[in-house]
Coordinates of C-alpha atoms in Angstrom, one line a residue:
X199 CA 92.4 -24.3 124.7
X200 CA 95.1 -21.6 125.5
X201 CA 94.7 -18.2 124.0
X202 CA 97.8 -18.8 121.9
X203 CA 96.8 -22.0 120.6
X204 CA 97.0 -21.9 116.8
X205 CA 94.9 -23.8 114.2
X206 CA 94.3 -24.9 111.0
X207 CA 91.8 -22.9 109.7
X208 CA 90.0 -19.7 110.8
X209 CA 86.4 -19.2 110.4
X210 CA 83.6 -16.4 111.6
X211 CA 80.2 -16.6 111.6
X212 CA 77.1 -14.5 111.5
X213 CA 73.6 -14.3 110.7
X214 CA 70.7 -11.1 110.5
X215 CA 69.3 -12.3 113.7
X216 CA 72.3 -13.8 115.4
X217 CA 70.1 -16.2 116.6
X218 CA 69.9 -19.8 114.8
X219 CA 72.3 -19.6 111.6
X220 CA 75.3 -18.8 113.0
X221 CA 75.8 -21.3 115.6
X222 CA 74.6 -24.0 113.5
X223 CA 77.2 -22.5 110.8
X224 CA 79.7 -22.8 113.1
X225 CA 78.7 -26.5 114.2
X226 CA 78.7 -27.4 110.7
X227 CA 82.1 -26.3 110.1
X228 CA 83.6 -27.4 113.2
X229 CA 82.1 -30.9 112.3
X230 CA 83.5 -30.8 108.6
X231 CA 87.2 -30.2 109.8
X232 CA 87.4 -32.9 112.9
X233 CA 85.8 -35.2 109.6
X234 CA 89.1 -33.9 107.6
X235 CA 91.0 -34.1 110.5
X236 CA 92.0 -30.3 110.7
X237 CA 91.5 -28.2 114.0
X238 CA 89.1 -24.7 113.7
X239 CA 88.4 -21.9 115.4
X240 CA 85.0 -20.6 114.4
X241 CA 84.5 -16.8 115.7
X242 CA 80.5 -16.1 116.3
X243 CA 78.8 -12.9 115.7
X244 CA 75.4 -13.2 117.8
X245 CA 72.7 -11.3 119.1
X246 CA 75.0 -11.3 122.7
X247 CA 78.2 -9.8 120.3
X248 CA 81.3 -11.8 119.3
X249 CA 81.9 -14.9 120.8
X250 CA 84.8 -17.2 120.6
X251 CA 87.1 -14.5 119.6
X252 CA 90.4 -14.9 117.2
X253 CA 93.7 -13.5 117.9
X254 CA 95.4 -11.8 115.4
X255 CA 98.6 -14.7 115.9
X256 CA 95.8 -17.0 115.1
X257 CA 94.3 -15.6 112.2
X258 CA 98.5 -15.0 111.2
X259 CA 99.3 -18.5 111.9
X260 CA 95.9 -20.3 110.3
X261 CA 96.5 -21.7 106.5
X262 CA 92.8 -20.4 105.3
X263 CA 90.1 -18.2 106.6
X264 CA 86.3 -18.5 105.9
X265 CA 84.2 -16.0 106.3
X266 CA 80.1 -17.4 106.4
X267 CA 78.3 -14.2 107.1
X268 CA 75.7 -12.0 106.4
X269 CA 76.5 -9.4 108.1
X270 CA 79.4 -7.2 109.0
X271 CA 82.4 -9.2 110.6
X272 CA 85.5 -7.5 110.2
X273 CA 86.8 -9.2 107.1
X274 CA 89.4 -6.5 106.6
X275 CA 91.5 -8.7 110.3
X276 CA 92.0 -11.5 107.2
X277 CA 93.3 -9.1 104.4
X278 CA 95.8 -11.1 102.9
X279 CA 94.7 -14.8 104.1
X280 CA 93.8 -17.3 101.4
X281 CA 89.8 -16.7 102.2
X282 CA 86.6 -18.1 100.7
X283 CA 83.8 -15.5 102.0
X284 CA 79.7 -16.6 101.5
X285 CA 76.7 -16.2 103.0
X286 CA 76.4 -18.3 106.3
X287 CA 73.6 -20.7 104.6
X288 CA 76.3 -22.1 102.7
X289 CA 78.6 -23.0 105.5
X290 CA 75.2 -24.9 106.8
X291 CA 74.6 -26.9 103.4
X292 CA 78.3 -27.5 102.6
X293 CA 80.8 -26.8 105.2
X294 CA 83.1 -29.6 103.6
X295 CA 82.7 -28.2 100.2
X296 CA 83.9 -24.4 101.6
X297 CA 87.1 -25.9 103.9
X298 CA 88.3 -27.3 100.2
X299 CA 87.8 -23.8 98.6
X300 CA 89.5 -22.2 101.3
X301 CA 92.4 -24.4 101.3
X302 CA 92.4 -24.2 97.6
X303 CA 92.8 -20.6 97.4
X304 CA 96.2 -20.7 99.6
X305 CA 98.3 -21.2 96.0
X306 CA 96.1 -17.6 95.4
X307 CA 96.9 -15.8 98.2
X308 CA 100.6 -16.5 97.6
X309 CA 101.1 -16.1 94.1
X310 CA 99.3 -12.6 95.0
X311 CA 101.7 -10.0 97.2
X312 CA 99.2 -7.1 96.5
X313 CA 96.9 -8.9 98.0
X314 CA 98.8 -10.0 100.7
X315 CA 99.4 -6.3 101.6
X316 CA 95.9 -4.9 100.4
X317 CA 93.3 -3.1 102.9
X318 CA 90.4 -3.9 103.2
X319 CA 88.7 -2.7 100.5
X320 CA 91.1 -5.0 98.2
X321 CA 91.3 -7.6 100.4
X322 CA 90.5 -11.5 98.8
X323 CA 87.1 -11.2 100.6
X324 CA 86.1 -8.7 98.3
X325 CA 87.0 -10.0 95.4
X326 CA 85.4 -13.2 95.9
X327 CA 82.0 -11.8 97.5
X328 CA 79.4 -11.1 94.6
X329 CA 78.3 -7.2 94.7
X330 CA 74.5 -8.8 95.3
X331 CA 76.1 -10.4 98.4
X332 CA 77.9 -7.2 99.4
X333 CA 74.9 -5.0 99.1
X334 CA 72.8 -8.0 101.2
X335 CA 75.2 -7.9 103.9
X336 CA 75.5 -4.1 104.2
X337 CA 72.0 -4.5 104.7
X338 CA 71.5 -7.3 107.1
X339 CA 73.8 -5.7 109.4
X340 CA 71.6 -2.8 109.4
X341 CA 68.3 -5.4 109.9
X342 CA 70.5 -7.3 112.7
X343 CA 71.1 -4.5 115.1
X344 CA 67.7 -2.9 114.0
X345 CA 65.4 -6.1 115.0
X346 CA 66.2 -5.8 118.8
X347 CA 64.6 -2.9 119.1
X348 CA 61.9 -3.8 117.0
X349 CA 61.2 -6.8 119.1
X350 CA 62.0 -4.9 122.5
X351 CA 59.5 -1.8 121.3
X352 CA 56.8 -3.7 119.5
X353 CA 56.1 -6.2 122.8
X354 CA 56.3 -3.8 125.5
X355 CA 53.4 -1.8 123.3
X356 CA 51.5 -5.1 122.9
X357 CA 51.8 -6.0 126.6
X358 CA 50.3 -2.5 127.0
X359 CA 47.2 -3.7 125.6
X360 CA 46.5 -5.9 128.2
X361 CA 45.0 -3.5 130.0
X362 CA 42.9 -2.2 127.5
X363 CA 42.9 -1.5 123.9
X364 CA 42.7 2.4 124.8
X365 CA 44.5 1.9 128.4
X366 CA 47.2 4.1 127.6
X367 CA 44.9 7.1 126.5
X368 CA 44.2 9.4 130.0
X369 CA 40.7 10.5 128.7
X370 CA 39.4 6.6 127.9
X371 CA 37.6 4.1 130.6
X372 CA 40.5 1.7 130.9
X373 CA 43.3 3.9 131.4
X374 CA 45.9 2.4 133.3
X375 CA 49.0 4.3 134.0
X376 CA 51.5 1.8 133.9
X377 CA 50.3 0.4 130.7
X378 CA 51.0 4.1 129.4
X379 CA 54.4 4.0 130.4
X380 CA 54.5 0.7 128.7
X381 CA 53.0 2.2 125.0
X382 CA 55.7 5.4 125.8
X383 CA 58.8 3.0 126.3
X384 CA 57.4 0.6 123.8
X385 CA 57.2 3.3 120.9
X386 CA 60.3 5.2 121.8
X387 CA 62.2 2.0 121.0
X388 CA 59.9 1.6 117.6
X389 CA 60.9 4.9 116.4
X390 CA 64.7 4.1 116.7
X391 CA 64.1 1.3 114.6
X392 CA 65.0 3.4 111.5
X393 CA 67.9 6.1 112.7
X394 CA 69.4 2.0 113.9
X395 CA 68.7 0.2 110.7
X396 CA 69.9 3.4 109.2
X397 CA 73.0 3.7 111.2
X398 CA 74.2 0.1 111.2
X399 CA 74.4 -0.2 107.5
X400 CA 76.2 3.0 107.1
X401 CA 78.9 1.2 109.5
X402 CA 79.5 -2.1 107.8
X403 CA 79.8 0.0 105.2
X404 CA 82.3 3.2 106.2
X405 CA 83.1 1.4 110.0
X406 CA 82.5 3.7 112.8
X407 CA 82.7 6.8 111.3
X408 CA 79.7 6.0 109.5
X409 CA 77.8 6.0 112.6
X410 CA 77.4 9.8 112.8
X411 CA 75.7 10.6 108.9
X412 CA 73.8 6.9 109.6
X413 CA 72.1 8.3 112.5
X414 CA 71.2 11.5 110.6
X415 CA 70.2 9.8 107.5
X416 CA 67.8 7.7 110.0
X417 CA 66.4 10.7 111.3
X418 CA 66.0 12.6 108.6
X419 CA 64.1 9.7 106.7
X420 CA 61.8 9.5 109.7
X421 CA 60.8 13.3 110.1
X422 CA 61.4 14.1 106.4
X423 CA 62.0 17.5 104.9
X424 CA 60.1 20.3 107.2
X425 CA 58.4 22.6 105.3
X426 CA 56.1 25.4 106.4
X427 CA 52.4 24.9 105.5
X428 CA 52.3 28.6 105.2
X429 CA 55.0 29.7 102.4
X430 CA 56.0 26.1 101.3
X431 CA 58.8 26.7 101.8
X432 CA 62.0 24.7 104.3
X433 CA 61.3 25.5 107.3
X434 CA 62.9 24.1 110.7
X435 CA 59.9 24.8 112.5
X436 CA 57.6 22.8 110.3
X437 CA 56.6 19.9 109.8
X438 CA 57.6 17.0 107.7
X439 CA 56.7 13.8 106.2
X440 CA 58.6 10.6 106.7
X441 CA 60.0 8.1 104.3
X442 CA 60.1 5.9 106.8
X443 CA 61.4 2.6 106.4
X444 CA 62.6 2.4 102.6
X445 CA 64.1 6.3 103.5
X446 CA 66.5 4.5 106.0
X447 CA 68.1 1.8 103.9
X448 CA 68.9 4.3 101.4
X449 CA 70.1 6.6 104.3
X450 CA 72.3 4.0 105.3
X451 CA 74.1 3.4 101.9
X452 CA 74.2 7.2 101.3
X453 CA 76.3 7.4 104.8
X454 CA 78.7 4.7 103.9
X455 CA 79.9 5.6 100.5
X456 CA 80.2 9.5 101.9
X457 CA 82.4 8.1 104.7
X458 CA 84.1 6.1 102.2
X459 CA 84.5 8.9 99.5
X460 CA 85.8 11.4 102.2
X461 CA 88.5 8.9 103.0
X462 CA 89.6 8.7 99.2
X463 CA 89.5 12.4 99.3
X464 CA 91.2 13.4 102.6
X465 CA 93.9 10.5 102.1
X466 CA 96.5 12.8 101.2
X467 CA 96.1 14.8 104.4
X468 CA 99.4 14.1 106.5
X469 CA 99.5 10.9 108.9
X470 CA 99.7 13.3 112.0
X471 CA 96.2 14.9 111.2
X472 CA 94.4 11.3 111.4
X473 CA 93.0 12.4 114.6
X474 CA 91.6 15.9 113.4
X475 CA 89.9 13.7 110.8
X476 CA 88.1 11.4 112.6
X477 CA 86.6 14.2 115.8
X478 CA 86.1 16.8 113.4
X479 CA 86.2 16.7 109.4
X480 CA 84.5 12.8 109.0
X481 CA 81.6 13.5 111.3
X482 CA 81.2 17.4 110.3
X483 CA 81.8 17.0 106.4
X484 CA 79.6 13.4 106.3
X485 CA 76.9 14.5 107.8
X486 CA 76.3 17.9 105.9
X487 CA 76.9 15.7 102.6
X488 CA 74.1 13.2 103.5
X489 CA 72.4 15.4 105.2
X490 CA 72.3 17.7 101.8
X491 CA 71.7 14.4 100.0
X492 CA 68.7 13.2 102.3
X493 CA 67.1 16.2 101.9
X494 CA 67.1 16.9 98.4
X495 CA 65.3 13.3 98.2
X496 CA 63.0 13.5 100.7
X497 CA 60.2 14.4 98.2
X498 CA 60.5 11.8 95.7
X499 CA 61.2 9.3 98.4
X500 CA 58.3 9.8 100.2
X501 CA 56.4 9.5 97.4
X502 CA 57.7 5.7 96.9
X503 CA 57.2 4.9 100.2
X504 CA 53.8 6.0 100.3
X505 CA 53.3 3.8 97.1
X506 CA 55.1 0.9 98.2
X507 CA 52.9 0.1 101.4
X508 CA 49.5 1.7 99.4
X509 CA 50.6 -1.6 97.2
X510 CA 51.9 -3.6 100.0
X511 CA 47.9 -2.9 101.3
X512 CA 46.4 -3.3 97.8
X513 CA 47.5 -7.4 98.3
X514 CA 44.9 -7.2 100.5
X515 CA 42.6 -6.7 98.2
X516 CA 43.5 -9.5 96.1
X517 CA 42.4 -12.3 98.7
X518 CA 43.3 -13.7 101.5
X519 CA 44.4 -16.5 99.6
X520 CA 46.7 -14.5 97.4
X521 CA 48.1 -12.5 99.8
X522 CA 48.6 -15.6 102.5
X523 CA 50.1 -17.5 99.7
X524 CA 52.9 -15.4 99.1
X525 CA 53.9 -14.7 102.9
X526 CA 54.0 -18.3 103.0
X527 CA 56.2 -19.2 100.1
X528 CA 58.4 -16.5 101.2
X529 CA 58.8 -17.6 104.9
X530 CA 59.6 -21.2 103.9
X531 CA 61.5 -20.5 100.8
X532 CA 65.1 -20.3 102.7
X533 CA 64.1 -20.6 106.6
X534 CA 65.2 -17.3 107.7
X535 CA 67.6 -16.8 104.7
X536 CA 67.6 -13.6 102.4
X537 CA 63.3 -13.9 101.1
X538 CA 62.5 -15.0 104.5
X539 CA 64.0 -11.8 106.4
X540 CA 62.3 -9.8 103.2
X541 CA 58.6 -11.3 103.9
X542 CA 59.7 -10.3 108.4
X543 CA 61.1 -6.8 107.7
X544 CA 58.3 -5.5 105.5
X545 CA 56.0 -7.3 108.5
X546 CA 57.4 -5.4 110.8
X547 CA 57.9 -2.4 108.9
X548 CA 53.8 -2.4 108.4
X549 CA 53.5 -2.8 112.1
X550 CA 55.3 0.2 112.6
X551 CA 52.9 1.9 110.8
X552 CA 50.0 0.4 112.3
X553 CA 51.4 0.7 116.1
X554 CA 52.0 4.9 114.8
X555 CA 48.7 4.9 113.1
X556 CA 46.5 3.9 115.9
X557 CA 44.0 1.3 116.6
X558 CA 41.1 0.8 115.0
X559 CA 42.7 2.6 111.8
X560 CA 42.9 0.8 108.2
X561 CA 46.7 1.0 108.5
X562 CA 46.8 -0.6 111.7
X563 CA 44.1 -3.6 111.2
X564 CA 46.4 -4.3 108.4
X565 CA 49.5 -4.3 109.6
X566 CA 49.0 -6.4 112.5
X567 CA 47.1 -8.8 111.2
X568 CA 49.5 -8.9 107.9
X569 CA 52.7 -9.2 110.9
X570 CA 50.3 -12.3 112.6
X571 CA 50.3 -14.1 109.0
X572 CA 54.4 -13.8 108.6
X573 CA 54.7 -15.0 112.7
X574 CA 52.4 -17.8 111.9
X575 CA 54.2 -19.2 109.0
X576 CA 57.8 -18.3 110.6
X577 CA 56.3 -20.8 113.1
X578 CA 55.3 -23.9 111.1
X579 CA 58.1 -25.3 108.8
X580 CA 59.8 -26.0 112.6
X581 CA 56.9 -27.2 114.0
X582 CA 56.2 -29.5 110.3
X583 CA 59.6 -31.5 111.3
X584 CA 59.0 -32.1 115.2
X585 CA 55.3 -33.9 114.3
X586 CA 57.1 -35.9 111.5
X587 CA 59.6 -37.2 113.8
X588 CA 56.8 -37.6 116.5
X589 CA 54.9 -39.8 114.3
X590 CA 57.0 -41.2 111.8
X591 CA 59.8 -41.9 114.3
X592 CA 61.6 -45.1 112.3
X593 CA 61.8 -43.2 109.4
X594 CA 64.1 -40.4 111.1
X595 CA 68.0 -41.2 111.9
X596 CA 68.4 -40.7 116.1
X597 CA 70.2 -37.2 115.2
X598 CA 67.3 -35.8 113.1
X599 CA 64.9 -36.9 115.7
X600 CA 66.6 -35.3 118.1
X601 CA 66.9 -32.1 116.4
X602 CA 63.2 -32.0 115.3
X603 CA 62.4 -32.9 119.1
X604 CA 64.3 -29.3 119.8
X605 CA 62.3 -27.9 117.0
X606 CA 59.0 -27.7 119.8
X607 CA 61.2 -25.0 121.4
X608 CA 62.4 -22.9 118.2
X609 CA 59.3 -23.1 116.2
X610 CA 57.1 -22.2 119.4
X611 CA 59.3 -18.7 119.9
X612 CA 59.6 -17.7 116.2
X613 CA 62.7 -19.7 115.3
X614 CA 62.2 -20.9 111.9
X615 CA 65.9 -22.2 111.1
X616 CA 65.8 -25.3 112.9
X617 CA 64.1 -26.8 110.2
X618 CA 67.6 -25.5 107.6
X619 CA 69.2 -29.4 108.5
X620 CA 65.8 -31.1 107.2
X621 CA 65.4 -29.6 104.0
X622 CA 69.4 -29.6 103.0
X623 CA 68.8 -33.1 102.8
X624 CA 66.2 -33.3 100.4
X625 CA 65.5 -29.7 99.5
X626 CA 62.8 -31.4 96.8
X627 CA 59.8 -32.3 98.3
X628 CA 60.7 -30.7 101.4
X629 CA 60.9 -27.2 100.8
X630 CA 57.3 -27.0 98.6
X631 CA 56.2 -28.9 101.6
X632 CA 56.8 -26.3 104.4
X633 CA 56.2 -24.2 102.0
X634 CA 52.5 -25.5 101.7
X635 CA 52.2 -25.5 105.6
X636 CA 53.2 -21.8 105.6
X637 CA 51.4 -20.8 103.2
X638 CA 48.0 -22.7 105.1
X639 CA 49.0 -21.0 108.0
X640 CA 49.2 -17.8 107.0
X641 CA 45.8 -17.9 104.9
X642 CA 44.0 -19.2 107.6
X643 CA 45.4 -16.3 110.1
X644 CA 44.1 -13.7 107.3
X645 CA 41.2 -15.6 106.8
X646 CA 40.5 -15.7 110.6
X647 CA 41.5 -11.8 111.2
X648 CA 43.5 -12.3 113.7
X649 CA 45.9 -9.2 114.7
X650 CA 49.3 -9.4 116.4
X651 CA 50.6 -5.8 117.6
X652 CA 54.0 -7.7 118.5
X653 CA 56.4 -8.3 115.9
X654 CA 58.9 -12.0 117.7
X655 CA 58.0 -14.4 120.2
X656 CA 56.0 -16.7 119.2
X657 CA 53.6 -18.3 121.5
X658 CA 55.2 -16.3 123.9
X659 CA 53.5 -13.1 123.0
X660 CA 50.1 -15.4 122.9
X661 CA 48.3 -13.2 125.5
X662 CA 48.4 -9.8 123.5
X663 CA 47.4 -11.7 120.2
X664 CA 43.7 -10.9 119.1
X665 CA 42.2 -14.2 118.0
X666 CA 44.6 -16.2 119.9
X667 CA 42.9 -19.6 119.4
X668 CA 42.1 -19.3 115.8
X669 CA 45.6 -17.9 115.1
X670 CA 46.7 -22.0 117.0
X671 CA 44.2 -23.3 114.8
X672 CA 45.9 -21.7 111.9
X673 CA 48.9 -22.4 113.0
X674 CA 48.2 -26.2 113.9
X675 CA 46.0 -26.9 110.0
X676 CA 49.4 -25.9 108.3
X677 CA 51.8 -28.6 110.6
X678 CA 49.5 -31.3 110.2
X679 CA 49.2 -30.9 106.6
X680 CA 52.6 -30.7 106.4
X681 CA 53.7 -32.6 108.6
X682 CA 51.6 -35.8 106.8
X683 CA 53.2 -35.1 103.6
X684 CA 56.5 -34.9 104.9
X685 CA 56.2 -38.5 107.0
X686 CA 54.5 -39.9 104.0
X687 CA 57.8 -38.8 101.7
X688 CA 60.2 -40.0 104.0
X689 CA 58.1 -43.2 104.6
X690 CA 58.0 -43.6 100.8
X691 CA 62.4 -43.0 101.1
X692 CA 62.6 -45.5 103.5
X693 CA 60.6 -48.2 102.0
X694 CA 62.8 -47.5 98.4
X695 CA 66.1 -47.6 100.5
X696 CA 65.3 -51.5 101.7
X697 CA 63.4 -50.3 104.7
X698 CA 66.4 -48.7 105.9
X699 CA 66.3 -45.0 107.7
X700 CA 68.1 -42.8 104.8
X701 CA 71.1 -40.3 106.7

């Protein structure tokens, strides 16, 4: 369509990853207007950046806007617009039901006129977006931009491997030096994880200028407070200790609000000085702020951090079954959704640790092999719907077979939201059910010790996995359980519904 083409209704969508959820957000909602018979144009914020961009005449022009995101999309463009904002699993499960809010709130948004000249910060968005969904997407911005280089770092150092477990060390048997180059690539773009995550949620927050403090924040929760082993006291030449991962979400928020505090504060300053604030006071002023801040809880917050992964490693102790038992549930409890991306991050955040530890360490037998639990039950719940459309064929409508025949591809490279459309539908049985093939999976992977140093990819990254065949024997005992429960419920649906295939 021509750039100037208006429409009905205005939408953007976005998701952690950038990956699955939003497109299938967005083919949701495009399907649930053509149904009402109302044209859309549904902006996507992917892992490639914004596709499918709006114009500000369109956005002008549309009669509603919904925003379905979990991340940071520019709300503040629709300030003004009778909006419905929600995370973008609900655009997936009711993209009818969100169209109707939206267009319900029009009478709002013109009984309003502050809110048709608000900013950003009062804009209708806000107001309808819980603060649990604020803080989530502040977050998940952070996690979205993070994860890149998480995946980009964590499987060039695994590939490194393939050389040799010590191939990158110049004194060992197996050193290779283009496996070293590898490990040194690998964990420059692992330690950026943090300063990213950091710098990214500062920015949803406080918008560019929050970039500068995020970074530092980042930084500083990485190298922590130096202090000289000699006088105990600060000291720029000593060393530090992290607060790592936990250090960088807080970093993040701290950045954010300072950035938004120093605008409240310097608002008064006149119009022609805008430019003076933004090169010199935000950037100089935020970043001694959080900076001061970061600092002055670097003790205390390295001190949770140390407890939070000496717990996260006390599971262990518990039992394999324990421990694999709650990575599953949480993996297939919302299919990439808010306790899914809680059960990845920490995975990855313990393989940092592990990769910075050092094989052969405590720290990094457990983090890997803790990360090769979470991929393995990531994997399943798409792999649970492909088998049950394999094998139970007539019980599955032509569109979900299709869509669980895609699932090979997505649940083979890590892609656990394919398997969102299946358990919408019936969310009971089907959601304890992948969460019992997760869960399998995952115990079986613990039980087997099997160690995966790279953090995505699925059977992609097969080579550098240690244990490779029991981790596909894991992986396979949790589809096939799962898969036969889920044919024999929809074989049980289909005989109740007059042997009829239920839509």
């Amino acid at each position: 369509m021509a750039e100037d083409t208006t429409y009905d209704l205005i939408a953007a969508t976005g998701c952690p990853t950038g990956i699955a959820h939003t497109y299938m957000a967005k083919e949701a909602l495009e399907k649930a207007a053509a149904a009402k018979g109302l044209t859309i144009k549904v902006e996507t914020h992917g892992q490639v950046g914004i596709e499918n961009e709006v114009t500000p005449a369109q956005i002008k022009a549309a009669k509603a806007v919904i925003v379905a995101a979990d991340k940071d999309v520019q709300a503040e463009r629709f300030a003004g617009k009778p909006m419905v904002s929600v995370g973008v699993t609900a655009a997936i499960k009711d993209a009818e039901g969100l169209i109707d809010k939206a267009l319900a709130a029009k009478a709002q948004g013109e009984l309003s006129e502050e809110v048709a000249n608000a900013s950003s910060d009062n804009s209708s968005s806000d107001e309808k977006e819980s603060v649990g969904h604020i803080i989530y997407k502040h977050l998940m911005n952070g996690v979205s931009h993070m994860l890149v280089f998480v995946v980009a770092g964590g499987v060039l150092t695994a590939v490194s491997f393939l050389w040799g477990i010590t191939s990158f060390d110049s004194t060992a048997a197996d050193y290779n030096s283009f496996a070293a180059m590898l490990k040194i690539i690998g964990g420059i773009a692992m330690n950026l994880m943090v300063p990213v995550l950091a710098a990214y949620i500062a920015e949803s927050i406080g918008k560019r200028p929050a970039l500068v403090p995020g970074f530092v924040a980042g930084m500083i929760a990485i190298t922590g407070l130096p202090v000289s082993p000699e006088t105990g006291l600060i000291d720029a030449g000593g060393a530090g200790v992290g607060f790592g991962f936990l250090g960088g979400i807080v970093g993040g928020f701290v950045a954010g609000y300072v950035i938004v505090g120093l605008e409240k504060l310097l608002s008064g300053m006149p119009k022609n000085l805008d430019g003076l604030k933004a090169i010199f006071l935000y950037p100089l002023l935020s970043t001694f702020i959080t900076g001061l801040i970061m600092l002055g809880i670097s003790g205390p917050m390295a001190a949770i951090n140390t407890g939070m992964m000496s717990f996260l490693e006390g599971l262990e102790a518990s039992g394999p079954i324990v421990l694999g038992l709650a990575i599953g549930c949480m993996c297939a409890f919302d299919m990439g959704g808010p306790v899914n991306k809680a059960a990845y991050v920490t995975g990855t955040a313990l393989l940092t640790e592990a990769l910075q530890a050092g094989i052969g360490t405590p720290t990094y037998n457990f983090g890997t092999n803790f990360m090769a639990a979470v991929s393995a039950a990531c994997i399943v719940p798409p792999l649970i719907t492909a088998f049950a459309v394999i094998v139970g064929k007539k019980y599955f409508s032509k569109e979900d077979h299709d869509a669980g025949i895609v699932n090979i591809v997505l649940g083979c490279t890590h892609i656990t939201e394919g398997a969102i459309p299946f358990m919408t539908k019936n969310i009971w049985p089907v959601m304890p059910i992948m969460m019992c093939g997760s869960s399998i999976a995952a115990i079986l992977t613990i039980l087997f010790g099997v160690h995966d140093p790279a953090p995505h990819g699925g059977f992609l990254v097969l080579p550098v996995v240690d244990g490779w065949y029991l981790w596909l024997i894991a992986i396979f005992a949790g589809v096939l359980v799962g898969g036969i429960l889920y044919v024999i419920f929809k074989r049980n649906e289909y005989h109740k519904n007059g042997d009829k295939v239920v839509e």
